[in-house]
XYZ file of C-alpha atoms in Angstrom:
779
model
C -66.667 -50.351 -6.490
C -63.240 -50.686 -7.997
C -63.891 -47.536 -9.983
C -64.907 -45.668 -6.786
C -61.766 -46.837 -4.982
C -59.586 -45.669 -7.845
C -61.382 -42.331 -7.759
C -60.884 -41.912 -4.000
C -57.240 -42.976 -4.318
C -56.734 -40.481 -7.102
C -58.395 -37.747 -5.022
C -56.171 -38.647 -2.051
C -53.028 -38.540 -4.181
C -54.040 -35.240 -5.739
C -54.807 -33.796 -2.282
C -51.441 -34.903 -0.979
C -49.740 -33.376 -4.023
C -51.556 -30.082 -3.442
C -50.572 -29.996 0.254
C -46.994 -30.837 -0.649
C -46.916 -28.181 -3.330
C -48.245 -25.501 -0.950
C -45.755 -26.540 1.740
C -42.828 -26.384 -0.663
C -43.994 -23.047 -2.040
C -44.144 -21.519 1.447
C -40.750 -22.954 2.319
C -39.321 -21.588 -0.915
C -40.762 -18.154 -0.142
C -39.145 -18.153 3.296
C -35.893 -19.363 1.780
C -35.815 -16.553 -0.774
C -36.710 -14.013 1.936
C -33.732 -15.170 3.968
C -31.425 -14.746 0.971
C -32.858 -11.256 0.391
C -32.222 -10.329 4.035
C -28.606 -11.504 3.798
C -28.168 -9.601 0.553
C -29.652 -6.413 2.015
C -27.246 -6.655 4.948
C -24.343 -7.089 2.541
C -25.429 -4.069 0.522
C -25.644 -1.990 3.719
C -22.142 -3.140 4.673
C -20.928 -1.731 1.374
C -22.564 1.565 2.346
C -20.619 1.386 5.621
C -17.436 0.810 3.584
C -18.102 4.098 1.790
C -18.579 5.917 5.117
C -15.401 4.368 6.530
C -13.461 5.350 3.403
C -14.606 8.989 3.782
C -13.771 8.961 7.520
C -10.301 7.611 6.769
C -9.811 10.280 4.129
C -10.843 13.073 6.509
C -8.590 11.663 9.246
C -5.639 11.659 6.849
C -6.362 15.286 5.962
C -6.514 16.203 9.674
C -3.218 14.421 10.338
C -1.555 16.358 7.525
C -2.964 19.639 8.902
C -1.797 18.797 12.425
C 1.716 17.866 11.244
C 2.067 21.205 9.462
C 0.129 23.400 11.908
C 1.725 22.125 15.126
C 5.281 22.528 13.901
C 8.081 24.743 15.114
C 8.913 25.982 11.617
C 5.278 26.920 10.970
C 5.226 28.669 14.358
C 8.286 30.682 13.348
C 6.698 31.500 9.998
C 3.495 32.940 11.532
C 5.682 35.042 13.828
C 7.970 36.194 10.998
C 6.457 35.308 7.574
C 8.969 34.672 4.786
C 8.492 33.714 1.154
C 11.221 31.070 1.438
C 9.124 29.093 3.904
C 6.092 28.783 1.628
C 8.285 28.176 -1.446
C 9.932 25.195 0.253
C 6.986 23.718 2.185
C 3.993 24.427 -0.073
C 5.031 23.108 -3.478
C 2.859 21.357 -6.050
C 4.582 18.091 -5.154
C 4.133 18.440 -1.388
C 0.435 19.400 -1.678
C -0.173 16.633 -4.239
C 1.572 14.151 -1.962
C -0.826 15.091 0.881
C -3.731 15.272 -1.593
C -4.427 18.872 -0.503
C -6.132 21.054 -3.119
C -6.033 24.383 -1.263
C -4.060 25.803 1.657
C -4.620 28.985 3.641
C -2.910 30.626 6.628
C -4.702 33.213 8.776
C -2.937 35.235 11.443
C -4.312 35.945 14.911
C -6.213 38.985 13.574
C -8.135 36.890 11.030
C -6.077 38.306 8.159
C -5.044 36.048 5.319
C -1.260 35.653 5.309
C -0.975 33.098 2.510
C -3.239 31.035 0.300
C -2.792 28.868 -2.786
C -4.744 26.416 -4.861
C -3.179 23.337 -6.475
C -3.969 23.083 -10.179
C -3.541 19.313 -10.411
C -3.565 18.942 -14.178
C -1.060 21.800 -14.676
C 1.129 20.759 -11.712
C 1.388 24.314 -10.449
C -0.016 26.545 -7.719
C -2.381 29.469 -8.198
C -1.912 32.392 -5.812
C -4.067 33.363 -4.077
C -6.742 30.673 -3.687
C -10.208 31.337 -5.239
C -11.871 34.275 -3.370
C -15.250 32.527 -3.124
C -13.744 29.617 -1.183
C -11.685 31.931 1.036
C -14.781 33.961 1.917
C -16.604 30.732 2.766
C -13.935 29.648 5.236
C -13.566 33.112 6.742
C -17.306 32.975 7.389
C -16.962 29.510 8.945
C -14.171 30.775 11.194
C -16.540 33.381 12.692
C -19.218 30.795 13.490
C -19.501 29.667 17.138
C -16.972 26.892 17.459
C -13.886 26.322 19.546
C -11.429 26.306 16.647
C -8.616 26.789 19.167
C -8.873 23.211 20.303
C -5.406 21.727 19.892
C -6.922 18.754 18.060
C -7.362 19.443 14.306
C -10.996 19.856 13.248
C -12.063 18.161 10.031
C -15.417 19.004 8.444
C -17.316 18.977 5.165
C -19.000 22.079 3.783
C -20.997 22.812 0.659
C -19.669 25.281 -1.882
C -20.369 26.406 -5.438
C -17.936 23.685 -6.448
C -19.831 21.041 -4.529
C -18.915 19.382 -1.230
C -15.369 20.037 -0.030
C -13.511 18.715 2.998
C -11.371 20.944 5.170
C -9.261 20.701 8.307
C -8.431 23.743 10.427
C -5.866 23.711 13.213
C -4.449 26.453 15.375
C -0.765 27.063 14.665
C 1.427 26.073 17.591
C 4.851 24.797 18.476
C 5.592 21.105 17.958
C 5.134 20.522 21.697
C 1.842 22.512 21.652
C 3.155 24.880 24.283
C 2.393 28.293 22.724
C -0.903 28.636 20.750
C -0.707 31.615 18.414
C -4.349 32.325 17.580
C -3.432 31.863 13.916
C -4.867 29.043 11.868
C -3.741 26.686 9.126
C -6.407 25.501 6.684
C -6.120 22.454 4.400
C -8.874 21.872 1.822
C -9.599 18.821 -0.307
C -12.122 18.915 -3.153
C -14.497 16.028 -3.743
C -13.375 15.945 -7.385
C -13.065 12.826 -9.601
C -9.585 12.075 -8.218
C -10.896 12.195 -4.632
C -13.847 9.954 -5.523
C -11.390 7.531 -7.142
C -9.347 7.454 -3.909
C -12.524 6.746 -1.938
C -13.363 3.998 -4.435
C -9.907 2.461 -4.029
C -10.077 2.639 -0.232
C -13.565 1.119 -0.084
C -12.829 -1.238 -3.012
C -16.163 -0.220 -4.508
C -16.988 1.574 -7.809
C -18.057 4.720 -5.969
C -19.590 7.833 -7.555
C -20.837 11.066 -5.975
C -23.977 13.174 -6.533
C -24.373 16.757 -5.302
C -27.506 17.124 -3.178
C -26.786 20.298 -1.230
C -29.108 23.288 -1.530
C -30.980 23.367 -4.835
C -28.630 21.007 -6.674
C -30.510 19.768 -9.795
C -28.951 16.320 -9.450
C -31.078 15.713 -6.342
C -34.297 15.646 -8.380
C -32.877 12.897 -10.602
C -32.437 10.465 -7.716
C -34.912 7.588 -7.211
C -37.975 8.493 -5.133
C -37.084 6.249 -2.174
C -33.601 7.773 -2.023
C -35.042 11.312 -2.077
C -37.434 10.405 0.757
C -34.532 9.012 2.781
C -32.476 12.161 2.282
C -35.430 14.407 3.184
C -36.113 12.530 6.424
C -34.959 14.406 9.517
C -32.122 12.647 11.339
C -31.849 10.178 8.471
C -29.168 7.492 8.993
C -25.870 7.918 7.187
C -26.326 4.795 5.036
C -29.074 3.450 2.841
C -29.445 0.588 0.361
C -32.038 -0.203 -2.250
C -32.657 -2.771 -4.947
C -32.619 -1.320 -8.445
C -34.073 -4.443 -10.052
C -33.910 -8.221 -9.659
C -30.205 -8.285 -10.541
C -28.782 -5.013 -9.260
C -28.610 -3.151 -5.953
C -27.265 0.250 -4.937
C -25.460 1.269 -1.746
C -25.636 4.907 -0.574
C -23.793 7.000 2.021
C -24.581 10.614 2.959
C -22.006 13.385 3.213
C -23.204 15.919 5.823
C -21.793 19.360 6.392
C -20.777 20.740 9.774
C -24.406 21.682 10.468
C -25.681 18.184 9.741
C -27.210 19.105 6.367
C -26.760 16.613 3.497
C -24.520 18.019 0.763
C -23.328 14.947 -1.136
C -24.348 11.386 -1.810
C -21.878 8.552 -2.429
C -23.247 5.543 -4.271
C -21.873 2.191 -5.400
C -23.684 -0.361 -7.590
C -23.442 -4.084 -7.014
C -24.922 -7.274 -8.385
C -27.587 -9.150 -6.428
C -25.771 -12.476 -6.609
C -27.294 -13.757 -3.368
C -30.838 -12.850 -4.416
C -30.278 -14.474 -7.803
C -29.156 -17.623 -6.043
C -32.317 -17.535 -3.918
C -34.550 -17.169 -6.945
C -32.768 -19.983 -8.752
C -33.283 -22.173 -5.727
C -36.982 -21.268 -5.765
C -37.249 -22.256 -9.418
C -35.619 -25.583 -8.598
C -38.195 -26.163 -5.859
C -41.024 -25.291 -8.204
C -39.576 -27.696 -10.757
C -39.474 -30.401 -8.111
C -43.134 -29.746 -7.309
C -43.955 -29.966 -10.993
C -42.146 -33.279 -11.247
C -44.032 -34.635 -8.222
C -47.355 -33.572 -9.700
C -46.472 -35.081 -13.058
C -45.364 -38.280 -11.334
C -48.764 -38.471 -9.592
C -50.516 -38.452 -12.934
C -49.896 -42.143 -13.571
C -51.882 -42.268 -16.744
C -49.563 -39.633 -18.329
C -46.212 -40.974 -17.036
C -45.164 -42.670 -20.260
C -46.108 -39.660 -22.402
C -44.320 -37.235 -20.036
C -41.145 -39.314 -20.131
C -41.210 -39.354 -23.908
C -41.752 -35.618 -24.024
C -38.933 -34.974 -21.566
C -36.564 -37.227 -23.538
C -37.432 -35.452 -26.748
C -36.965 -32.062 -25.069
C -33.579 -33.051 -23.692
C -32.389 -34.187 -27.084
C -33.510 -30.901 -28.585
C -31.843 -28.861 -25.857
C -28.609 -30.836 -26.181
C -28.550 -30.366 -29.940
C -29.192 -26.656 -29.501
C -26.485 -26.430 -26.850
C -23.913 -28.100 -29.093
C -24.871 -25.831 -31.947
C -24.599 -22.778 -29.717
C -21.195 -23.912 -28.408
C -19.960 -24.287 -31.970
C -21.132 -20.798 -32.863
C -19.659 -19.350 -29.654
C -16.317 -21.024 -30.302
C -16.115 -19.684 -33.835
C -17.085 -16.184 -32.717
C -14.718 -16.066 -29.726
C -11.593 -17.792 -31.074
C -8.875 -16.805 -33.502
C -8.948 -18.968 -36.623
C -5.142 -18.879 -37.086
C -3.948 -19.808 -33.604
C -7.163 -21.287 -32.116
C -6.611 -18.958 -29.155
C -9.476 -16.933 -27.650
C -9.868 -13.578 -29.371
C -10.706 -10.020 -28.270
C -14.448 -10.793 -28.179
C -13.803 -13.593 -25.697
C -11.626 -11.245 -23.659
C -14.397 -8.624 -23.445
C -16.832 -11.314 -22.316
C -14.566 -13.248 -19.969
C -12.498 -10.528 -18.281
C -15.402 -8.978 -16.279
C -16.263 -12.473 -15.005
C -12.680 -13.085 -13.933
C -12.576 -9.694 -12.196
C -15.794 -10.497 -10.338
C -14.364 -13.853 -9.229
C -11.142 -12.161 -8.101
C -13.136 -9.573 -6.133
C -15.203 -12.250 -4.390
C -12.088 -14.272 -3.551
C -10.127 -11.198 -2.471
C -7.287 -12.173 -4.814
C -5.396 -10.097 -7.400
C -5.692 -10.522 -11.162
C -2.783 -9.673 -13.436
C -3.125 -8.518 -17.045
C -0.068 -8.687 -19.325
C -0.256 -6.918 -22.688
C 2.345 -8.519 -25.015
C 3.356 -6.817 -28.247
C 5.962 -8.212 -30.662
C 8.675 -5.657 -31.408
C 9.017 -4.607 -35.059
C 6.858 -7.518 -36.271
C 5.521 -5.389 -39.097
C 9.014 -5.064 -40.588
C 9.635 -8.785 -40.170
C 6.315 -9.628 -41.804
C 6.981 -7.265 -44.706
C 10.474 -8.608 -45.299
C 9.087 -12.156 -45.478
C 5.908 -13.312 -47.128
C 2.615 -13.181 -45.199
C 2.475 -16.975 -45.117
C 5.729 -16.998 -43.141
C 4.291 -14.256 -40.931
C 1.312 -16.491 -40.124
C 3.693 -19.317 -39.194
C 5.572 -16.975 -36.894
C 2.334 -15.945 -35.166
C 1.446 -19.622 -34.629
C 4.865 -20.364 -33.125
C 4.718 -17.265 -30.911
C 1.254 -18.306 -29.700
C 2.584 -21.759 -28.776
C 5.564 -20.267 -26.930
C 3.405 -17.844 -24.980
C 1.155 -20.722 -23.935
C 4.166 -22.807 -22.933
C 5.555 -19.980 -20.790
C 2.305 -19.492 -18.850
C 0.592 -21.574 -16.193
C -2.427 -23.845 -16.767
C -4.621 -21.359 -14.890
C -3.588 -18.470 -17.166
C -5.613 -17.455 -20.232
C -3.731 -16.529 -23.416
C -5.618 -14.378 -25.920
C -4.661 -13.123 -29.350
C -6.162 -9.670 -29.329
C -5.203 -8.961 -32.919
C -2.218 -8.749 -35.279
C 0.977 -9.193 -33.288
C -0.620 -8.499 -29.890
C -1.397 -11.026 -27.185
C -3.011 -10.673 -23.776
C -2.257 -12.964 -20.828
C -4.781 -12.976 -17.979
C -3.050 -14.448 -14.930
C -5.129 -14.999 -11.764
C -3.711 -15.602 -8.289
C -0.264 -14.054 -8.707
C -0.055 -12.892 -5.104
C 3.330 -11.164 -5.151
C 5.281 -8.816 -7.367
C 7.981 -11.481 -7.595
C 5.547 -13.911 -9.226
C 4.351 -11.228 -11.640
C 7.895 -10.261 -12.573
C 8.886 -13.911 -12.935
C 6.046 -14.552 -15.383
C 6.832 -11.414 -17.404
C 10.554 -12.261 -17.479
C 9.787 -15.832 -18.555
C 7.675 -14.549 -21.430
C 10.447 -12.192 -22.572
C 13.065 -14.936 -22.367
C 10.879 -17.392 -24.294
C 10.136 -14.910 -27.068
C 13.826 -13.994 -27.463
C 14.707 -17.529 -28.548
C 15.393 -17.729 -32.314
C 12.628 -19.262 -34.462
C 13.957 -21.722 -37.105
C 12.135 -21.566 -40.461
C 12.793 -23.549 -43.647
C 14.660 -20.699 -45.337
C 15.893 -18.623 -42.422
C 16.082 -18.206 -38.649
C 14.119 -15.292 -37.249
C 14.925 -13.546 -33.963
C 12.486 -11.185 -32.323
C 11.710 -9.584 -28.986
C 8.589 -8.351 -27.239
C 7.467 -5.514 -24.980
C 5.066 -6.173 -22.106
C 2.819 -3.858 -20.131
C 1.470 -5.119 -16.806
C -1.578 -3.960 -14.846
C -2.843 -5.608 -11.651
C -6.384 -5.658 -10.261
C -7.438 -4.015 -7.990
C -4.410 -1.741 -7.599
C -4.362 -0.519 -11.202
C -8.097 -0.670 -11.980
C -11.312 -2.242 -10.780
C -12.989 -2.849 -14.127
C -12.006 -4.407 -17.438
C -11.778 -1.131 -19.348
C -9.466 0.514 -16.812
C -7.250 -2.556 -16.537
C -6.825 -2.893 -20.322
C -6.145 0.823 -20.636
C -3.519 0.828 -17.893
C -1.808 -2.290 -19.264
C -1.614 -0.530 -22.630
C -0.081 2.554 -20.965
C 2.519 0.352 -19.285
C 3.210 -1.320 -22.672
C 3.800 2.103 -24.193
C 6.191 2.886 -21.376
C 8.091 -0.359 -22.060
C 8.481 0.602 -25.706
C 9.677 4.066 -24.679
C 12.414 2.433 -22.625
C 13.831 0.631 -25.642
C 11.540 -2.418 -26.056
C 12.461 -5.972 -24.992
C 11.375 -5.264 -21.390
C 8.281 -5.188 -19.219
C 6.845 -2.335 -17.181
C 4.333 -2.306 -14.331
C 1.685 0.379 -14.512
C 2.050 3.250 -12.048
C -0.344 6.175 -12.016
C 2.385 8.482 -10.749
C 5.132 7.020 -12.881
C 6.406 10.285 -14.312
C 6.300 12.258 -11.071
C 7.860 9.545 -8.961
C 10.506 8.823 -11.550
C 11.487 12.502 -11.699
C 11.734 12.793 -7.917
C 13.622 9.506 -7.670
C 16.130 10.531 -10.334
C 16.663 13.941 -8.689
C 17.398 12.399 -5.272
C 19.570 9.699 -6.831
C 21.648 12.183 -8.809
C 22.066 14.489 -5.818
C 23.015 11.541 -3.586
C 25.460 10.275 -6.196
C 27.230 13.645 -6.070
C 27.028 13.772 -2.253
C 28.644 10.373 -1.639
C 32.296 10.858 -0.845
C 31.796 14.509 0.098
C 31.279 16.303 3.400
C 27.535 16.429 2.775
C 27.429 12.951 4.346
C 28.127 13.056 8.065
C 27.598 10.920 11.171
C 25.589 11.118 14.357
C 25.886 8.671 17.235
C 23.169 7.403 19.555
C 24.209 5.864 22.888
C 23.214 2.328 23.967
C 22.774 1.944 27.737
C 22.787 -1.043 30.085
C 19.233 -0.971 31.468
C 20.170 -2.551 34.772
C 23.303 -0.595 35.700
C 22.655 2.562 33.712
C 26.139 2.448 32.099
C 26.782 3.560 28.542
C 27.926 0.435 26.660
C 28.203 1.425 23.004
C 26.934 3.667 20.195
C 25.047 3.235 16.936
C 26.375 5.257 13.980
C 23.627 6.882 11.887
C 24.086 8.316 8.378
C 22.984 11.901 7.804
C 22.893 14.023 4.624
C 22.977 17.824 4.554
C 22.225 18.999 1.004
C 23.364 22.563 0.154
C 19.897 23.468 -1.184
C 17.492 20.948 0.348
C 19.011 21.142 3.811
C 19.020 18.023 5.979
C 17.434 15.210 3.958
C 15.576 12.607 5.992
C 17.174 9.138 6.000
C 13.711 7.762 5.259
C 13.897 9.642 1.969
C 17.392 8.925 0.696
C 18.152 5.469 2.118
C 15.424 3.709 0.018
C 16.708 5.507 -3.103
C 20.239 4.393 -2.291
C 19.110 0.795 -1.850
C 17.143 0.714 -5.124
C 19.888 2.360 -7.172
C 22.763 0.402 -5.656
C 24.276 3.574 -4.187
C 23.879 1.996 -0.750
C 27.136 0.094 -1.396
C 29.416 3.169 -1.812
C 27.372 5.025 0.832
C 27.828 2.157 3.279
C 31.535 2.054 2.438
C 31.833 5.773 3.258
C 29.931 5.385 6.545
C 32.123 2.438 7.575
C 35.276 4.389 6.723
C 34.078 7.479 8.641
C 33.277 5.384 11.736
C 36.688 3.715 11.668
C 38.460 7.043 11.137
C 36.515 8.611 14.037
C 37.332 5.734 16.386
C 40.974 5.875 15.340
C 41.059 9.629 16.001
C 39.615 9.128 19.493
C 42.073 6.310 20.115
C 45.024 8.546 19.203
C 43.625 11.243 21.543
C 43.450 8.674 24.392
C 39.660 9.022 24.612
C 38.051 6.033 26.375
C 36.479 4.023 23.534
C 33.127 2.253 23.324
C 32.039 -0.073 20.468
C 30.191 1.591 17.576
C 27.566 -0.304 15.562
C 27.283 0.204 11.796
C 24.143 -0.672 9.794
C 24.821 -3.053 6.897
C 22.430 -3.042 3.908
C 21.444 -6.301 2.157
C 23.373 -5.292 -0.991
C 26.521 -4.778 1.082
C 26.042 -8.136 2.756
C 25.785 -9.839 -0.639
C 29.408 -8.924 -1.372
C 31.632 -11.839 -0.449
C 34.557 -9.519 0.329
C 32.646 -7.443 2.906
C 34.325 -8.925 6.039
C 37.769 -8.632 4.427
C 37.095 -5.013 3.483
C 36.047 -4.181 7.064
C 39.198 -5.693 8.513
C 41.340 -3.978 5.844
C 39.986 -0.536 6.761
C 40.424 -1.219 10.488
C 44.022 -2.356 9.948
C 44.858 0.718 7.857
C 43.901 2.936 10.805
C 45.359 0.733 13.530
C 41.954 -0.055 15.042
C 41.060 -3.303 16.768
C 37.907 -4.761 15.087
C 36.456 -5.373 18.553
C 35.415 -1.709 18.590
C 33.156 -2.347 15.554
C 29.694 -3.902 15.631
C 27.466 -4.632 12.632
C 23.674 -4.481 12.492
C 22.193 -6.800 9.837
C 18.498 -7.030 8.914
C 16.597 -10.282 8.522
C 16.194 -9.793 4.768
C 19.966 -9.658 4.264
C 20.332 -12.998 6.018
C 17.389 -14.705 4.292
C 18.720 -14.010 0.789
C 21.532 -16.533 1.276
C 21.543 -18.077 4.719
C 24.587 -20.295 4.210
C 26.810 -17.476 2.972
C 25.434 -15.134 5.637
C 26.374 -17.526 8.442
C 29.901 -17.791 7.048
C 30.265 -13.999 6.797
C 28.954 -13.470 10.330
C 31.403 -16.091 11.645
C 34.273 -14.262 9.900
C 33.285 -10.923 11.439
C 32.921 -12.404 14.930
C 36.201 -14.303 14.745
C 37.926 -10.970 14.146
C 36.404 -9.668 17.392
C 33.413 -7.714 16.062
C 29.862 -8.094 17.344
C 26.899 -8.797 15.033
C 23.345 -7.716 15.890
C 20.095 -8.759 14.190
C 18.328 -5.429 13.553
C 14.539 -4.714 13.624
C 13.748 -8.139 15.047
C 10.027 -8.894 14.907
C 9.173 -6.825 11.821
C 10.067 -9.353 9.135
C 10.084 -13.158 9.124
C 11.415 -13.448 12.678
C 11.118 -16.946 14.076
C 13.029 -19.331 16.258
C 13.595 -21.838 13.454
C 16.335 -19.737 11.877
C 17.355 -17.568 14.846
C 18.734 -20.579 16.684
C 21.048 -21.293 13.721
C 22.253 -17.706 13.284
C 25.545 -16.949 15.124
C 24.655 -13.458 16.354
C 25.470 -11.621 19.577
C 22.228 -9.732 20.107
C 18.774 -9.054 18.703
C 17.374 -5.522 18.544
C 13.660 -5.334 19.374
C 11.975 -2.904 16.992
C 10.540 0.307 18.464
C 7.114 -0.625 17.073
C 6.784 -3.075 19.978
C 8.424 -0.797 22.550
C 6.286 2.274 21.839
C 3.153 0.998 23.651
C 4.725 -1.651 25.853
C 3.472 -0.010 29.055
C -0.152 0.262 27.878
C -0.664 -2.483 25.287
C -0.711 -6.045 26.689
C -0.152 -7.479 23.187
C 3.089 -5.558 22.668
C 4.202 -6.449 26.171
C 3.515 -10.137 25.499
C 5.476 -10.032 22.224
C 8.482 -8.377 23.875
C 8.333 -10.784 26.778
C 8.306 -13.718 24.327
C 11.303 -12.362 22.407
C 13.242 -11.842 25.628
C 12.445 -15.369 26.810
C 13.503 -16.832 23.459
C 16.740 -14.836 23.420
C 17.513 -15.895 27.001
C 17.140 -19.580 26.098
C 19.532 -19.094 23.183
C 22.007 -17.051 25.230
C 21.598 -13.978 23.029
C 21.803 -10.399 24.274
C 18.725 -8.151 23.796
C 18.561 -4.457 22.867
C 15.332 -2.424 22.862
C 15.027 0.440 20.364
C 13.016 3.638 20.716
C 12.835 4.008 24.518
C 11.285 7.417 25.142
C 9.628 7.295 28.594
C 10.441 6.146 32.104
C 7.434 3.793 31.975
C 8.880 1.996 28.963
C 12.248 1.750 30.677
C 10.702 0.291 33.844
C 8.767 -2.326 31.865
C 11.808 -3.421 29.880
C 14.031 -3.490 32.966
C 11.447 -5.594 34.825
C 11.208 -8.024 31.864
C 14.984 -8.494 31.896
C 15.988 -6.649 28.734
C 19.747 -6.098 28.727
C 20.309 -2.849 26.837
C 18.359 -0.062 25.168
C 18.541 3.141 23.193
C 16.175 6.011 22.509
C 15.381 9.651 23.143
C 14.835 8.916 26.849
C 18.586 8.550 27.155
C 19.781 10.736 24.293
C 18.997 11.810 20.760
C 21.644 11.033 18.127
C 24.535 13.426 18.812
C 27.399 14.738 16.652
C 30.921 13.370 16.983
C 32.248 16.113 19.274
C 29.450 15.580 21.792
C 29.940 11.834 21.541
C 33.614 12.288 22.402
C 32.657 14.468 25.360
C 30.318 11.729 26.573
C 33.113 9.157 26.327
C 35.502 11.410 28.285
C 32.898 12.022 30.993
C 32.188 8.292 31.167
C 35.823 7.780 32.017
C 35.144 9.698 35.264
C 31.502 8.789 36.009
C 30.445 5.231 35.261
C 26.669 5.729 35.028
C 24.980 7.406 32.038
C 23.112 10.146 33.934
C 21.835 13.655 33.269
C 24.963 14.950 35.029
C 27.158 13.128 32.514
C 25.190 14.562 29.597
C 25.292 18.061 31.096
C 29.068 17.937 31.612
C 29.501 16.633 28.059
C 27.525 19.561 26.675
C 29.661 21.969 28.759
C 32.799 20.435 27.253
C 31.415 20.837 23.739
C 30.529 24.479 24.457
C 34.078 25.173 25.674
C 35.530 23.554 22.546
C 33.353 25.795 20.368
C 34.266 28.948 22.319
C 38.013 28.220 22.421
C 38.739 28.931 18.704
C 36.680 32.132 18.895
C 38.810 33.367 21.783
């Protein structure tokens, strides 16, 4: 009886274990399926990233084509072609800057006026462009399509070179008022550089396969991918699992007829699926434990076996850790070695990618260590390496990894350096630490180091690329004389050459008549009266022509030339005001932009007052526009300088308010007269509720603080009405007037003495006065 009860109990327990095991197995299956579904969706999203990257690339190409094609100078060129125009506007640097590989211009009769192909590696142009590509686009032009649409058309076509992107736009004036029937063509090849740009935009390791026509690469694709491509009206994206650990995202490139011509692909790891499978294994293990626990007669033996197994695994783990440590660490310094770097760096890059954070790699090389080591004995050299290793570790953060990659080279892997300032600070700290003399028993050794810096993902998305680019930057640092650090830049040589050329030309231009002024009126939005002007620096180079301020002002700021340039602009403004004052012209205040470097000079207010006194000008006719960055660098000193300027009678405006770190916490402590609302918020104020809300908030804040408000970039009557309704005090922009030369500005001031409102009549009379002044000397 007792035996029968034990049997039935055992059967009941076993039955319950079986039911539980089946239940857990089904649940685990559903759990893994859910993980797989999430992973598949993630892989498809990566395919969408590829499509979005291509769309963004084509849009950029179309914008470049529109800017060139719908341009008054291009319109004049198609009417009267000149070699000077193409020599100036279609250079290797300009095409490379727009990432355009081929350009063509066809006149209204379909005849080719100009064509060229950019030879990227040789940095030169080949004239004319390849005939096979020109014939292809001439054929496309004759196909039924409304190419004369004023919106640029961007398409992809197949060619013997593979898929290529092009944008064709009808040549027109800048205001699109006179279509010519001629066309401008910009072409971009899907070459390795283009694929790299798509990879950087999508932040995926993208590659491309030709699949147009009878491309042999198409047959090498997996069967499911070939079936997807062959399907009529196939979707643009596709994803498939390569194996249990890897997946592949795909995106089709279709030509203008909808035919597939290229296939973008990006591999990825199936981390989510792996997690699901691991979870399944854990569930199966739990079931196994439950079943083992139900076997009461074997409990003691199972526990013994498990204990023995754990001891064996632990011993094996310790042994493996010992072997791993020896194989991945340098015996001299006990630092991780190159083998550890090769193993660990891809993991750190993956973690950085998942967290969306940068990863910085610093390649440190001791300068002339070989000579030091040879002049001393090798035992002393080993001591030096140990001390250097300790100093490098001391100069880094706990989260950083210091590796001795061999000889006198070290690598620092620094995660989570989110700004260039932090990266530069770390590199500078390393250089400073390594410059300190090293005391030895018989001598004191001094040495320096060179450092190359590469940052993920900007400078590379894999370990090999990052190490290579850090090494290139290290080589650059040694070229520049050692004992410095350099950040990797793929266009370092080109950009440096252009920068130096502009800097040298600007250095020669400062102090000469190449630098001149234009003035833009500021108007009271309620009364319509002209209240003041803003002085704007202009540069007319004898060969380059008028150089855009957006091109030379940044160079001046980086090189320090902004200080003498700003001094010249200030002097020219004061001299112009003094000239008008002597001619009894009614004056209006003129605002001068002050760069951060100028504002750092403690004698800036004194210099302004000195120049004004030399020319007999009251400082009240001067206003100064200061950016937020200039104030934030030293708020206490900035407040004192602003107080000095205002006590002399000058006004001080906070320029580009809203584009930096604008907030009430510091604005209420800053003794300024007005804030200038950046044109980025004014541009869409009449159609974008967000911009309108931002402007309204700034105006309300300024009103509470008793600060005047000035809106920049007013171009339409709608914008003016919105700002006037919101209570903005003053404004400037092309709606009122473009920046005008000094003689027209004087004419405006003289007309304002007779007519108080800034109207079209005032501007017309001012222009008449200027015309008479020009004609008088001729007579």
